[in-house]
Amino acid sequence: MASSTSSNTHLLVYTFQPPGHIIPLLDLTDHLLRRGLTITVIISASNLSLLNPLIASHPTFLHKLVFTDPDPDHNPSSDHPLIDEVLATQKLFDPIVKWFESHPSPPLAIISDFFLGWTNELASHLGIRRLVFSPSGALGYSIFNILWQDTFEINALNSREDESFLLSFTELPNSPELAWCQLSQLWRSYKKGDPGFENFRKGILDNMTSWGMVFNTFEGLEGVYIDYVKKQMGHDRVWAVGPLLPDEHGAMGSTGRGGSSAVPPHDLLMWLDKKRDDSVVYVCFGSRETLSEKQMSALTSALELSNVDFILCVKESDLKFITSGFEERVGGRGFMIKGWAPQLAILRHQAVGSFVTHCGWNSTLEGVSSGVMMLTWPKGADQFANAMLLVDQLSVGIRVCEGGPEEVPDSTELARILDESLKSDRPERIKVKKLNQTATKAVKEGTSIQDLDSFVMHLSEL
């Protein structure tokens, strides 16, 4: 229940553009609004539709600060579109300052995506606190942060030709190891001295000097890595408040979360209702990852060879790689979604037993929170670290495609794993059900709700 103190607390929320970054921060916004905070969300015009359900649910205390999408400057030396996207957001420094100075009751803190490290300087200029929101887990974030700390090491590794060369992160708990090809492509393309990259690198390192940090994770999933981040930051203003997922009936309900489904949710759920419990494999590679022609061929061949019922979510750009007649050949076993899928509603359905996933952090949390066994096929970013967490440390998943982003699985072996994944006695399935219970407890009465309350209290005391 909101207190009179928290209702006077005004927080500025700044999202980064991709859906995988926006959606969890809006989930957090929903939780904070229900605790009585006043919130202004900085959002681009193209993403306003993602915010509208929250505005309709919280018309009094939620406000929007909409800017037209900044045009990324052409920066030929950086050679990376993400760098240009981040640089483009910095054009909003002065407009935000102008808005802040004209506001009758301006925010006392800003929470912004970890790619927007430049907002540290913005907060300092405005005389307010800045908090980091990480759309990645604590392990993935820590590895990414370590990579950017040592430019000498970066330059040394940039000259390596051995894609399988292993890097050990010995300062982290469990001393994780990743191959060169499994590390952030953005980091691997770093060019020392390039203004765009150096600007971005400064922002990443500035995150660790922020007043606080919020993770969409929970103690039972990543406790040792949350403790590591606290040690690195030198204080305890690090909150693990996840999994940040909507309930069935909230403003950000599971069927409409993140956008409109490419198929009527009712039709999809009716199809699932006809299936036995834990009998369906859900296959999806998130909002941004795509498959090569060889990878799609291996995947669809495996689905045909297997005996499982499945839902296959395919991007429009990948449809050309699906062979003619595939849908007819799999008949009633398969349901294909061409575009955005209501993923959370699918995973929460009792018929779904396993999940072929790229291991993006949102998908990882949604799978764990639904008690669904993960079949890991990471492609880039923090996904290899997340797969390592699921398979090697938590034992709630099985690798179906190892190696680098372009690795192609063996269709026959993949078909076998698909069939095996639905067996009730799989140890991974038993463990993920227990982890699901831990996640549920964390957000209802455990560490995550305690951290969320602590976070609100700290804001109110400002």
CSV table of C-alpha atoms in Angstrom, one decimal:
chain,number,residue,atom,x,y,z
A,1,MET,CA,0.0,0.0,0.0
A,2,ALA,CA,1.3,3.5,-0.9
A,3,SER,CA,2.3,5.8,1.8
A,4,SER,CA,1.8,9.5,1.8
A,5,THR,CA,5.6,9.9,1.6
A,6,SER,CA,6.0,7.7,-1.5
A,7,SER,CA,3.1,9.4,-3.2
A,8,ASN,CA,5.1,12.6,-3.2
A,9,THR,CA,8.1,10.9,-4.6
A,10,HIS,CA,8.6,11.8,-8.3
A,11,LEU,CA,10.9,9.4,-10.3
A,12,LEU,CA,12.1,9.9,-13.9
A,13,VAL,CA,12.3,6.6,-15.9
A,14,TYR,CA,14.3,6.5,-19.1
A,15,THR,CA,14.1,3.4,-21.3
A,16,PHE,CA,16.3,2.3,-24.1
A,17,GLN,CA,14.7,1.5,-27.5
A,18,PRO,CA,14.7,-2.3,-28.0
A,19,PRO,CA,11.6,-4.2,-26.6
A,20,GLY,CA,13.9,-6.4,-24.5
A,21,HIS,CA,15.0,-3.3,-22.7
A,22,ILE,CA,11.7,-1.4,-22.5
A,23,ILE,CA,9.4,-4.2,-21.4
A,24,PRO,CA,11.0,-5.1,-18.1
A,25,LEU,CA,11.6,-1.4,-17.1
A,26,LEU,CA,7.9,-0.7,-17.7
A,27,ASP,CA,7.1,-3.8,-15.6
A,28,LEU,CA,9.1,-2.2,-12.8
A,29,THR,CA,7.3,1.1,-13.4
A,30,ASP,CA,4.0,-0.7,-12.9
A,31,HIS,CA,5.1,-2.0,-9.6
A,32,LEU,CA,6.4,1.4,-8.5
A,33,LEU,CA,3.1,3.1,-9.5
A,34,ARG,CA,1.2,0.6,-7.4
A,35,ARG,CA,3.3,1.7,-4.5
A,36,GLY,CA,2.2,5.3,-4.9
A,37,LEU,CA,5.2,6.9,-6.7
A,38,THR,CA,4.7,9.6,-9.3
A,39,ILE,CA,6.6,8.7,-12.4
A,40,THR,CA,7.5,10.4,-15.7
A,41,VAL,CA,8.6,8.0,-18.4
A,42,ILE,CA,10.9,9.3,-21.2
A,43,ILE,CA,10.0,7.3,-24.3
A,44,SER,CA,10.3,7.6,-28.0
A,45,ALA,CA,7.3,8.2,-30.2
A,46,SER,CA,7.7,4.9,-31.9
A,47,ASN,CA,7.4,3.0,-28.6
A,48,LEU,CA,4.5,4.9,-27.1
A,49,SER,CA,2.1,2.1,-27.7
A,50,LEU,CA,4.0,0.0,-25.2
A,51,LEU,CA,3.4,2.6,-22.5
A,52,ASN,CA,-0.3,3.3,-23.2
A,53,PRO,CA,-1.7,0.4,-21.2
A,54,LEU,CA,0.1,1.7,-18.1
A,55,ILE,CA,-1.2,5.2,-18.7
A,56,ALA,CA,-4.7,3.9,-18.9
A,57,SER,CA,-4.3,2.0,-15.7
A,58,HIS,CA,-2.5,4.8,-13.8
A,59,PRO,CA,-3.8,8.1,-15.3
A,60,THR,CA,-3.1,10.2,-12.2
A,61,PHE,CA,0.5,9.4,-11.3
A,62,LEU,CA,2.0,8.3,-14.6
A,63,HIS,CA,3.2,10.9,-17.1
A,64,LYS,CA,5.0,10.7,-20.4
A,65,LEU,CA,7.8,12.7,-21.9
A,66,VAL,CA,7.7,11.9,-25.6
A,67,PHE,CA,10.5,12.8,-28.0
A,68,THR,CA,10.7,12.0,-31.7
A,69,ASP,CA,13.1,9.2,-32.3
A,70,PRO,CA,16.6,10.7,-32.6
A,71,ASP,CA,18.3,10.0,-35.9
A,72,PRO,CA,21.6,8.2,-35.1
A,73,ASP,CA,24.5,10.1,-36.6
A,74,HIS,CA,26.4,8.3,-39.2
A,75,ASN,CA,29.6,7.3,-37.4
A,76,PRO,CA,31.7,5.2,-39.9
A,77,SER,CA,34.6,4.7,-37.4
A,78,SER,CA,32.4,2.9,-34.8
A,79,ASP,CA,30.9,0.6,-37.4
A,80,HIS,CA,28.2,-0.5,-34.9
A,81,PRO,CA,24.5,0.6,-35.0
A,82,LEU,CA,24.1,0.2,-31.2
A,83,ILE,CA,26.8,2.8,-30.6
A,84,ASP,CA,25.0,5.2,-32.9
A,85,GLU,CA,21.7,4.6,-31.1
A,86,VAL,CA,23.2,5.4,-27.8
A,87,LEU,CA,25.0,8.5,-29.1
A,88,ALA,CA,21.7,9.7,-30.6
A,89,THR,CA,20.0,9.6,-27.2
A,90,GLN,CA,22.5,12.1,-25.9
A,91,LYS,CA,20.9,14.8,-28.1
A,92,LEU,CA,18.1,14.8,-25.5
A,93,PHE,CA,20.4,16.1,-22.7
A,94,ASP,CA,19.4,19.8,-23.2
A,95,PRO,CA,15.6,19.1,-23.9
A,96,ILE,CA,15.4,17.0,-20.7
A,97,VAL,CA,17.2,19.8,-18.7
A,98,LYS,CA,14.8,22.4,-20.1
A,99,TRP,CA,11.8,20.2,-19.1
A,100,PHE,CA,13.2,19.6,-15.6
A,101,GLU,CA,13.8,23.3,-15.0
A,102,SER,CA,10.3,24.2,-16.0
A,103,HIS,CA,8.6,21.5,-14.0
A,104,PRO,CA,6.7,22.6,-10.8
A,105,SER,CA,7.7,19.4,-9.0
A,106,PRO,CA,10.6,17.8,-10.8
A,107,PRO,CA,11.8,14.3,-10.1
A,108,LEU,CA,14.3,13.6,-7.3
A,109,ALA,CA,16.0,10.7,-9.1
A,110,ILE,CA,16.3,9.1,-12.5
A,111,ILE,CA,16.5,5.4,-13.2
A,112,SER,CA,17.8,4.6,-16.7
A,113,ASP,CA,18.9,1.7,-18.8
A,114,PHE,CA,22.5,0.5,-18.4
A,115,PHE,CA,23.3,1.5,-22.0
A,116,LEU,CA,22.4,5.1,-21.0
A,117,GLY,CA,25.4,5.7,-18.8
A,118,TRP,CA,25.6,9.3,-19.9
A,119,THR,CA,22.6,10.0,-17.7
A,120,ASN,CA,25.0,9.9,-14.8
A,121,GLU,CA,26.2,13.3,-16.0
A,122,LEU,CA,22.7,14.4,-16.6
A,123,ALA,CA,21.7,13.5,-13.0
A,124,SER,CA,24.7,15.4,-11.7
A,125,HIS,CA,23.9,18.5,-13.7
A,126,LEU,CA,20.3,18.4,-12.4
A,127,GLY,CA,21.4,17.7,-8.8
A,128,ILE,CA,19.5,14.4,-8.5
A,129,ARG,CA,20.4,10.8,-8.0
A,130,ARG,CA,20.8,8.4,-10.8
A,131,LEU,CA,20.0,4.7,-10.6
A,132,VAL,CA,20.9,2.0,-13.2
A,133,PHE,CA,18.3,-0.5,-14.4
A,134,SER,CA,19.9,-3.6,-15.9
A,135,PRO,CA,17.8,-5.6,-18.4
A,136,SER,CA,20.4,-8.3,-18.1
A,137,GLY,CA,21.0,-10.5,-15.1
A,138,ALA,CA,23.7,-9.9,-12.6
A,139,LEU,CA,26.0,-12.5,-14.1
A,140,GLY,CA,25.6,-11.2,-17.7
A,141,TYR,CA,26.0,-7.6,-16.5
A,142,SER,CA,29.1,-8.3,-14.5
A,143,ILE,CA,30.8,-10.0,-17.4
A,144,PHE,CA,29.9,-7.2,-19.7
A,145,ASN,CA,31.2,-4.6,-17.2
A,146,ILE,CA,34.5,-6.5,-16.7
A,147,LEU,CA,35.1,-6.6,-20.5
A,148,TRP,CA,35.0,-2.8,-20.8
A,149,GLN,CA,37.3,-2.2,-17.9
A,150,ASP,CA,40.6,-3.0,-19.5
A,151,THR,CA,41.3,-1.5,-22.8
A,152,PHE,CA,44.7,-3.1,-23.0
A,153,GLU,CA,43.2,-6.5,-22.8
A,154,ILE,CA,40.5,-5.6,-25.4
A,155,ASN,CA,43.2,-4.5,-27.9
A,156,ALA,CA,45.2,-7.7,-27.2
A,157,LEU,CA,42.2,-9.9,-27.8
A,158,ASN,CA,41.0,-8.0,-30.9
A,159,SER,CA,44.0,-9.5,-32.8
A,160,ARG,CA,43.1,-13.1,-31.9
A,161,GLU,CA,42.1,-15.4,-34.7
A,162,ASP,CA,41.1,-18.3,-32.5
A,163,GLU,CA,37.3,-18.0,-32.1
A,164,SER,CA,37.4,-20.8,-29.5
A,165,PHE,CA,39.9,-19.1,-27.2
A,166,LEU,CA,38.6,-19.3,-23.7
A,167,LEU,CA,38.5,-16.3,-21.4
A,168,SER,CA,38.2,-17.0,-17.6
A,169,PHE,CA,36.5,-14.5,-15.4
A,170,THR,CA,38.3,-15.6,-12.2
A,171,GLU,CA,37.2,-12.6,-10.1
A,172,LEU,CA,33.5,-13.7,-10.5
A,173,PRO,CA,31.9,-16.4,-8.3
A,174,ASN,CA,32.2,-19.9,-9.9
A,175,SER,CA,35.0,-18.5,-12.2
A,176,PRO,CA,32.9,-18.7,-15.4
A,177,GLU,CA,34.6,-19.2,-18.8
A,178,LEU,CA,33.4,-18.1,-22.2
A,179,ALA,CA,34.9,-18.5,-25.7
A,180,TRP,CA,36.0,-15.5,-27.6
A,181,CYS,CA,33.1,-16.0,-30.1
A,182,GLN,CA,30.6,-16.1,-27.2
A,183,LEU,CA,31.4,-12.7,-25.9
A,184,SER,CA,29.5,-9.5,-26.7
A,185,GLN,CA,29.8,-8.7,-30.4
A,186,LEU,CA,29.8,-5.0,-29.5
A,187,TRP,CA,32.8,-5.5,-27.2
A,188,ARG,CA,34.6,-7.6,-29.8
A,189,SER,CA,34.3,-4.8,-32.4
A,190,TYR,CA,35.7,-2.2,-30.0
A,191,LYS,CA,38.2,0.2,-31.6
A,192,LYS,CA,40.4,2.1,-29.2
A,193,GLY,CA,40.4,5.8,-29.8
A,194,ASP,CA,37.2,5.9,-31.7
A,195,PRO,CA,35.1,8.7,-30.2
A,196,GLY,CA,31.8,6.7,-30.4
A,197,PHE,CA,33.2,3.6,-28.7
A,198,GLU,CA,35.1,5.6,-26.1
A,199,ASN,CA,31.9,7.6,-25.3
A,200,PHE,CA,30.0,4.3,-24.9
A,201,ARG,CA,32.7,2.7,-22.8
A,202,LYS,CA,32.8,5.7,-20.4
A,203,GLY,CA,29.0,5.3,-19.9
A,204,ILE,CA,29.3,1.7,-19.1
A,205,LEU,CA,32.0,2.4,-16.5
A,206,ASP,CA,30.1,5.3,-15.1
A,207,ASN,CA,27.2,2.9,-14.2
A,208,MET,CA,29.3,1.6,-11.4
A,209,THR,CA,29.5,5.1,-9.8
A,210,SER,CA,25.8,5.6,-9.8
A,211,TRP,CA,23.8,6.0,-6.6
A,212,GLY,CA,22.1,2.6,-7.0
A,213,MET,CA,21.3,-0.3,-9.3
A,214,VAL,CA,18.2,-2.4,-9.9
A,215,PHE,CA,18.3,-5.9,-11.3
A,216,ASN,CA,15.4,-7.9,-12.7
A,217,THR,CA,16.5,-11.0,-11.0
A,218,PHE,CA,16.1,-12.7,-7.6
A,219,GLU,CA,18.3,-14.0,-4.8
A,220,GLY,CA,17.5,-17.7,-5.5
A,221,LEU,CA,18.7,-17.3,-9.1
A,222,GLU,CA,21.7,-15.1,-8.8
A,223,GLY,CA,22.4,-14.4,-5.2
A,224,VAL,CA,26.2,-14.7,-5.4
A,225,TYR,CA,26.4,-12.3,-8.4
A,226,ILE,CA,24.2,-9.7,-6.7
A,227,ASP,CA,26.6,-9.9,-3.7
A,228,TYR,CA,29.5,-9.4,-6.1
A,229,VAL,CA,27.9,-6.3,-7.6
A,230,LYS,CA,27.4,-4.8,-4.2
A,231,LYS,CA,31.0,-5.4,-3.3
A,232,GLN,CA,32.2,-3.8,-6.6
A,233,MET,CA,29.9,-0.7,-6.0
A,234,GLY,CA,31.0,-0.4,-2.4
A,235,HIS,CA,27.5,-0.1,-0.9
A,236,ASP,CA,24.2,-2.1,-0.6
A,237,ARG,CA,22.0,0.1,-2.8
A,238,VAL,CA,21.7,-2.8,-5.2
A,239,TRP,CA,18.3,-4.3,-5.4
A,240,ALA,CA,17.2,-7.6,-7.0
A,241,VAL,CA,13.4,-7.1,-7.5
A,242,GLY,CA,12.5,-9.8,-10.1
A,243,PRO,CA,11.1,-11.6,-11.8
A,244,LEU,CA,9.3,-8.4,-12.9
A,245,LEU,CA,6.3,-10.0,-14.6
A,246,PRO,CA,2.7,-8.9,-14.8
A,247,ASP,CA,-0.2,-10.9,-13.4
A,248,GLU,CA,-2.9,-12.3,-15.6
A,249,HIS,CA,-5.3,-9.4,-15.0
A,250,GLY,CA,-3.0,-6.4,-14.7
A,251,ALA,CA,-2.5,-3.5,-17.1
A,252,MET,CA,0.4,-5.3,-18.6
A,253,GLY,CA,-1.3,-8.7,-18.8
A,254,SER,CA,0.4,-11.7,-20.3
A,255,THR,CA,-1.4,-11.8,-23.7
A,256,GLY,CA,-0.8,-8.2,-24.7
A,257,ARG,CA,2.6,-7.6,-23.0
A,258,GLY,CA,5.1,-6.1,-25.4
A,259,GLY,CA,2.7,-5.6,-28.3
A,260,SER,CA,-0.1,-7.1,-30.3
A,261,SER,CA,0.1,-10.8,-31.0
A,262,ALA,CA,0.6,-11.9,-34.6
A,263,VAL,CA,-2.2,-14.5,-34.0
A,264,PRO,CA,-5.4,-14.1,-32.0
A,265,PRO,CA,-4.4,-15.2,-28.4
A,266,HIS,CA,-7.7,-17.0,-28.0
A,267,ASP,CA,-7.0,-19.2,-31.0
A,268,LEU,CA,-3.6,-20.0,-29.7
A,269,LEU,CA,-4.7,-20.8,-26.2
A,270,MET,CA,-7.6,-22.9,-27.5
A,271,TRP,CA,-5.0,-25.0,-29.5
A,272,LEU,CA,-3.0,-25.4,-26.3
A,273,ASP,CA,-6.1,-26.4,-24.3
A,274,LYS,CA,-6.4,-29.5,-26.4
A,275,LYS,CA,-2.9,-30.7,-25.6
A,276,ARG,CA,-1.9,-32.8,-22.6
A,277,ASP,CA,0.0,-31.1,-19.7
A,278,ASP,CA,3.7,-30.7,-20.4
A,279,SER,CA,3.4,-32.0,-23.9
A,280,VAL,CA,4.3,-29.0,-26.0
A,281,VAL,CA,7.7,-27.5,-27.0
A,282,TYR,CA,7.7,-23.7,-27.5
A,283,VAL,CA,10.4,-22.4,-29.8
A,284,CYS,CA,11.2,-18.7,-30.0
A,285,PHE,CA,14.4,-16.6,-30.4
A,286,GLY,CA,13.2,-13.3,-28.9
A,287,SER,CA,12.5,-10.0,-30.5
A,288,ARG,CA,15.9,-9.4,-32.3
A,289,GLU,CA,17.8,-12.6,-32.9
A,290,THR,CA,17.4,-14.3,-36.4
A,291,LEU,CA,18.5,-17.7,-37.7
A,292,SER,CA,20.6,-18.4,-40.8
A,293,GLU,CA,19.2,-20.5,-43.6
A,294,LYS,CA,21.2,-23.5,-42.3
A,295,GLN,CA,20.1,-23.0,-38.7
A,296,MET,CA,16.4,-22.7,-39.7
A,297,SER,CA,16.7,-25.8,-41.9
A,298,ALA,CA,18.2,-27.8,-39.0
A,299,LEU,CA,15.5,-26.6,-36.6
A,300,THR,CA,12.5,-27.3,-38.8
A,301,SER,CA,14.0,-30.7,-39.8
A,302,ALA,CA,14.4,-31.6,-36.1
A,303,LEU,CA,10.8,-30.6,-35.4
A,304,GLU,CA,9.6,-32.8,-38.3
A,305,LEU,CA,11.7,-35.7,-37.1
A,306,SER,CA,10.6,-35.4,-33.5
A,307,ASN,CA,7.3,-36.7,-32.0
A,308,VAL,CA,6.5,-33.5,-30.1
A,309,ASP,CA,3.7,-31.0,-30.4
A,310,PHE,CA,5.2,-27.5,-30.8
A,311,ILE,CA,4.7,-23.8,-31.2
A,312,LEU,CA,7.2,-22.2,-33.6
A,313,CYS,CA,7.6,-18.4,-33.5
A,314,VAL,CA,9.2,-17.1,-36.6
A,315,LYS,CA,10.2,-13.5,-37.6
A,316,GLU,CA,9.0,-12.3,-41.0
A,317,SER,CA,12.6,-12.0,-42.1
A,318,ASP,CA,13.1,-15.8,-41.4
A,319,LEU,CA,10.0,-17.1,-43.2
A,320,LYS,CA,11.9,-17.4,-46.5
A,321,PHE,CA,14.1,-20.1,-44.9
A,322,ILE,CA,11.2,-22.4,-44.1
A,323,THR,CA,10.8,-25.1,-46.8
A,324,SER,CA,7.6,-25.3,-48.7
A,325,GLY,CA,5.0,-27.6,-47.2
A,326,PHE,CA,6.5,-27.6,-43.7
A,327,GLU,CA,3.2,-26.6,-42.0
A,328,GLU,CA,1.3,-29.3,-43.9
A,329,ARG,CA,3.8,-32.0,-43.1
A,330,VAL,CA,3.7,-31.4,-39.3
A,331,GLY,CA,-0.1,-31.2,-39.4
A,332,GLY,CA,-1.9,-30.7,-36.1
A,333,ARG,CA,1.4,-31.2,-34.2
A,334,GLY,CA,2.6,-27.7,-35.0
A,335,PHE,CA,1.3,-24.1,-34.5
A,336,MET,CA,3.4,-21.4,-36.3
A,337,ILE,CA,3.3,-17.8,-35.2
A,338,LYS,CA,4.6,-15.4,-37.9
A,339,GLY,CA,5.6,-12.3,-35.9
A,340,TRP,CA,5.2,-11.3,-32.2
A,341,ALA,CA,4.0,-14.0,-29.9
A,342,PRO,CA,2.3,-13.7,-26.5
A,343,GLN,CA,5.2,-15.5,-25.0
A,344,LEU,CA,4.4,-15.2,-21.3
A,345,ALA,CA,0.9,-16.5,-21.8
A,346,ILE,CA,2.3,-19.5,-23.8
A,347,LEU,CA,4.9,-20.4,-21.2
A,348,ARG,CA,2.4,-20.1,-18.4
A,349,HIS,CA,0.0,-22.6,-20.1
A,350,GLN,CA,0.1,-26.0,-18.5
A,351,ALA,CA,0.5,-27.8,-21.8
A,352,VAL,CA,4.0,-26.3,-22.4
A,353,GLY,CA,6.8,-28.4,-21.0
A,354,SER,CA,10.0,-27.1,-22.6
A,355,PHE,CA,11.3,-24.0,-24.3
A,356,VAL,CA,13.9,-23.7,-27.1
A,357,THR,CA,15.3,-20.3,-26.3
A,358,HIS,CA,18.1,-17.9,-27.3
A,359,CYS,CA,18.5,-17.2,-23.5
A,360,GLY,CA,17.8,-13.5,-23.6
A,361,TRP,CA,17.3,-12.4,-20.0
A,362,ASN,CA,13.6,-11.8,-20.3
A,363,SER,CA,13.0,-15.2,-21.9
A,364,THR,CA,15.2,-16.8,-19.2
A,365,LEU,CA,13.1,-15.3,-16.4
A,366,GLU,CA,9.8,-16.0,-18.1
A,367,GLY,CA,10.9,-19.7,-18.6
A,368,VAL,CA,12.1,-20.1,-15.0
A,369,SER,CA,9.0,-18.3,-13.6
A,370,SER,CA,6.7,-20.6,-15.6
A,371,GLY,CA,8.5,-23.8,-14.4
A,372,VAL,CA,9.4,-24.7,-18.0
A,373,MET,CA,12.7,-26.6,-18.8
A,374,MET,CA,15.0,-24.6,-21.1
A,375,LEU,CA,16.7,-25.9,-24.2
A,376,THR,CA,19.4,-23.4,-24.7
A,377,TRP,CA,20.5,-22.0,-28.1
A,378,PRO,CA,22.3,-18.7,-27.4
A,379,LYS,CA,23.1,-16.3,-30.2
A,380,GLY,CA,24.9,-13.3,-28.8
A,381,ALA,CA,25.0,-10.4,-26.2
A,382,ASP,CA,24.6,-11.9,-22.7
A,383,GLN,CA,22.9,-15.0,-23.9
A,384,PHE,CA,25.9,-17.4,-23.6
A,385,ALA,CA,26.4,-16.3,-20.0
A,386,ASN,CA,22.7,-16.9,-19.3
A,387,ALA,CA,22.9,-20.4,-20.9
A,388,MET,CA,25.9,-21.2,-18.7
A,389,LEU,CA,23.9,-20.1,-15.6
A,390,LEU,CA,20.9,-22.3,-16.6
A,391,VAL,CA,22.8,-25.4,-17.7
A,392,ASP,CA,26.1,-25.5,-15.7
A,393,GLN,CA,25.1,-23.7,-12.4
A,394,LEU,CA,21.4,-24.3,-12.0
A,395,SER,CA,20.9,-27.5,-13.9
A,396,VAL,CA,17.5,-26.4,-15.3
A,397,GLY,CA,18.4,-26.6,-19.0
A,398,ILE,CA,20.1,-28.6,-21.7
A,399,ARG,CA,22.3,-27.2,-24.5
A,400,VAL,CA,20.9,-27.8,-27.9
A,401,CYS,CA,23.3,-25.7,-29.8
A,402,GLU,CA,26.8,-24.9,-28.5
A,403,GLY,CA,29.7,-22.9,-29.9
A,404,GLY,CA,29.2,-19.5,-31.5
A,405,PRO,CA,26.4,-17.5,-33.0
A,406,GLU,CA,26.6,-19.3,-36.4
A,407,GLU,CA,26.7,-22.9,-35.0
A,408,VAL,CA,24.3,-25.3,-36.7
A,409,PRO,CA,22.9,-28.2,-34.6
A,410,ASP,CA,22.5,-31.8,-35.9
A,411,SER,CA,18.9,-32.3,-36.7
A,412,THR,CA,18.7,-35.9,-35.6
A,413,GLU,CA,20.3,-35.1,-32.2
A,414,LEU,CA,18.1,-32.0,-31.8
A,415,ALA,CA,15.0,-34.1,-32.5
A,416,ARG,CA,16.1,-36.6,-29.8
A,417,ILE,CA,16.6,-33.8,-27.3
A,418,LEU,CA,13.1,-32.4,-28.1
A,419,ASP,CA,11.5,-35.7,-27.4
A,420,GLU,CA,13.6,-36.3,-24.2
A,421,SER,CA,12.8,-32.9,-22.8
A,422,LEU,CA,9.2,-33.7,-22.2
A,423,LYS,CA,9.8,-36.8,-20.1
A,424,SER,CA,8.5,-36.3,-16.6
A,425,ASP,CA,11.6,-37.8,-14.9
A,426,ARG,CA,14.1,-35.4,-16.5
A,427,PRO,CA,16.1,-34.0,-13.5
A,428,GLU,CA,16.2,-30.6,-15.2
A,429,ARG,CA,12.4,-30.5,-15.3
A,430,ILE,CA,12.2,-31.4,-11.6
A,431,LYS,CA,14.7,-28.7,-10.7
A,432,VAL,CA,13.1,-25.9,-12.7
A,433,LYS,CA,9.8,-26.6,-11.0
A,434,LYS,CA,11.5,-26.0,-7.7
A,435,LEU,CA,13.2,-22.9,-9.0
A,436,ASN,CA,9.7,-21.7,-10.2
A,437,GLN,CA,8.5,-22.0,-6.6
A,438,THR,CA,11.5,-20.1,-5.3
A,439,ALA,CA,10.7,-17.3,-7.8
A,440,THR,CA,7.1,-17.2,-6.8
A,441,LYS,CA,8.0,-16.9,-3.2
A,442,ALA,CA,10.5,-14.2,-3.8
A,443,VAL,CA,8.0,-11.8,-5.4
A,444,LYS,CA,5.1,-12.6,-3.1
A,445,GLU,CA,6.7,-12.7,0.3
A,446,GLY,CA,10.5,-13.1,0.0
A,447,THR,CA,13.6,-11.3,-1.0
A,448,SER,CA,12.4,-9.6,-4.2
A,449,ILE,CA,9.4,-7.9,-2.6
A,450,GLN,CA,11.6,-6.9,0.4
A,451,ASP,CA,14.1,-5.4,-2.0
A,452,LEU,CA,11.4,-3.5,-3.9
A,453,ASP,CA,10.0,-2.1,-0.6
A,454,SER,CA,13.6,-1.1,0.4
A,455,PHE,CA,14.1,0.6,-3.0
A,456,VAL,CA,10.9,2.6,-2.6
A,457,MET,CA,11.9,3.5,1.0
A,458,HIS,CA,15.3,4.8,-0.1
A,459,LEU,CA,13.7,6.9,-2.8
A,460,SER,CA,11.2,8.3,-0.4
A,461,GLU,CA,14.0,9.3,2.0
A,462,LEU,CA,15.6,11.4,-0.6
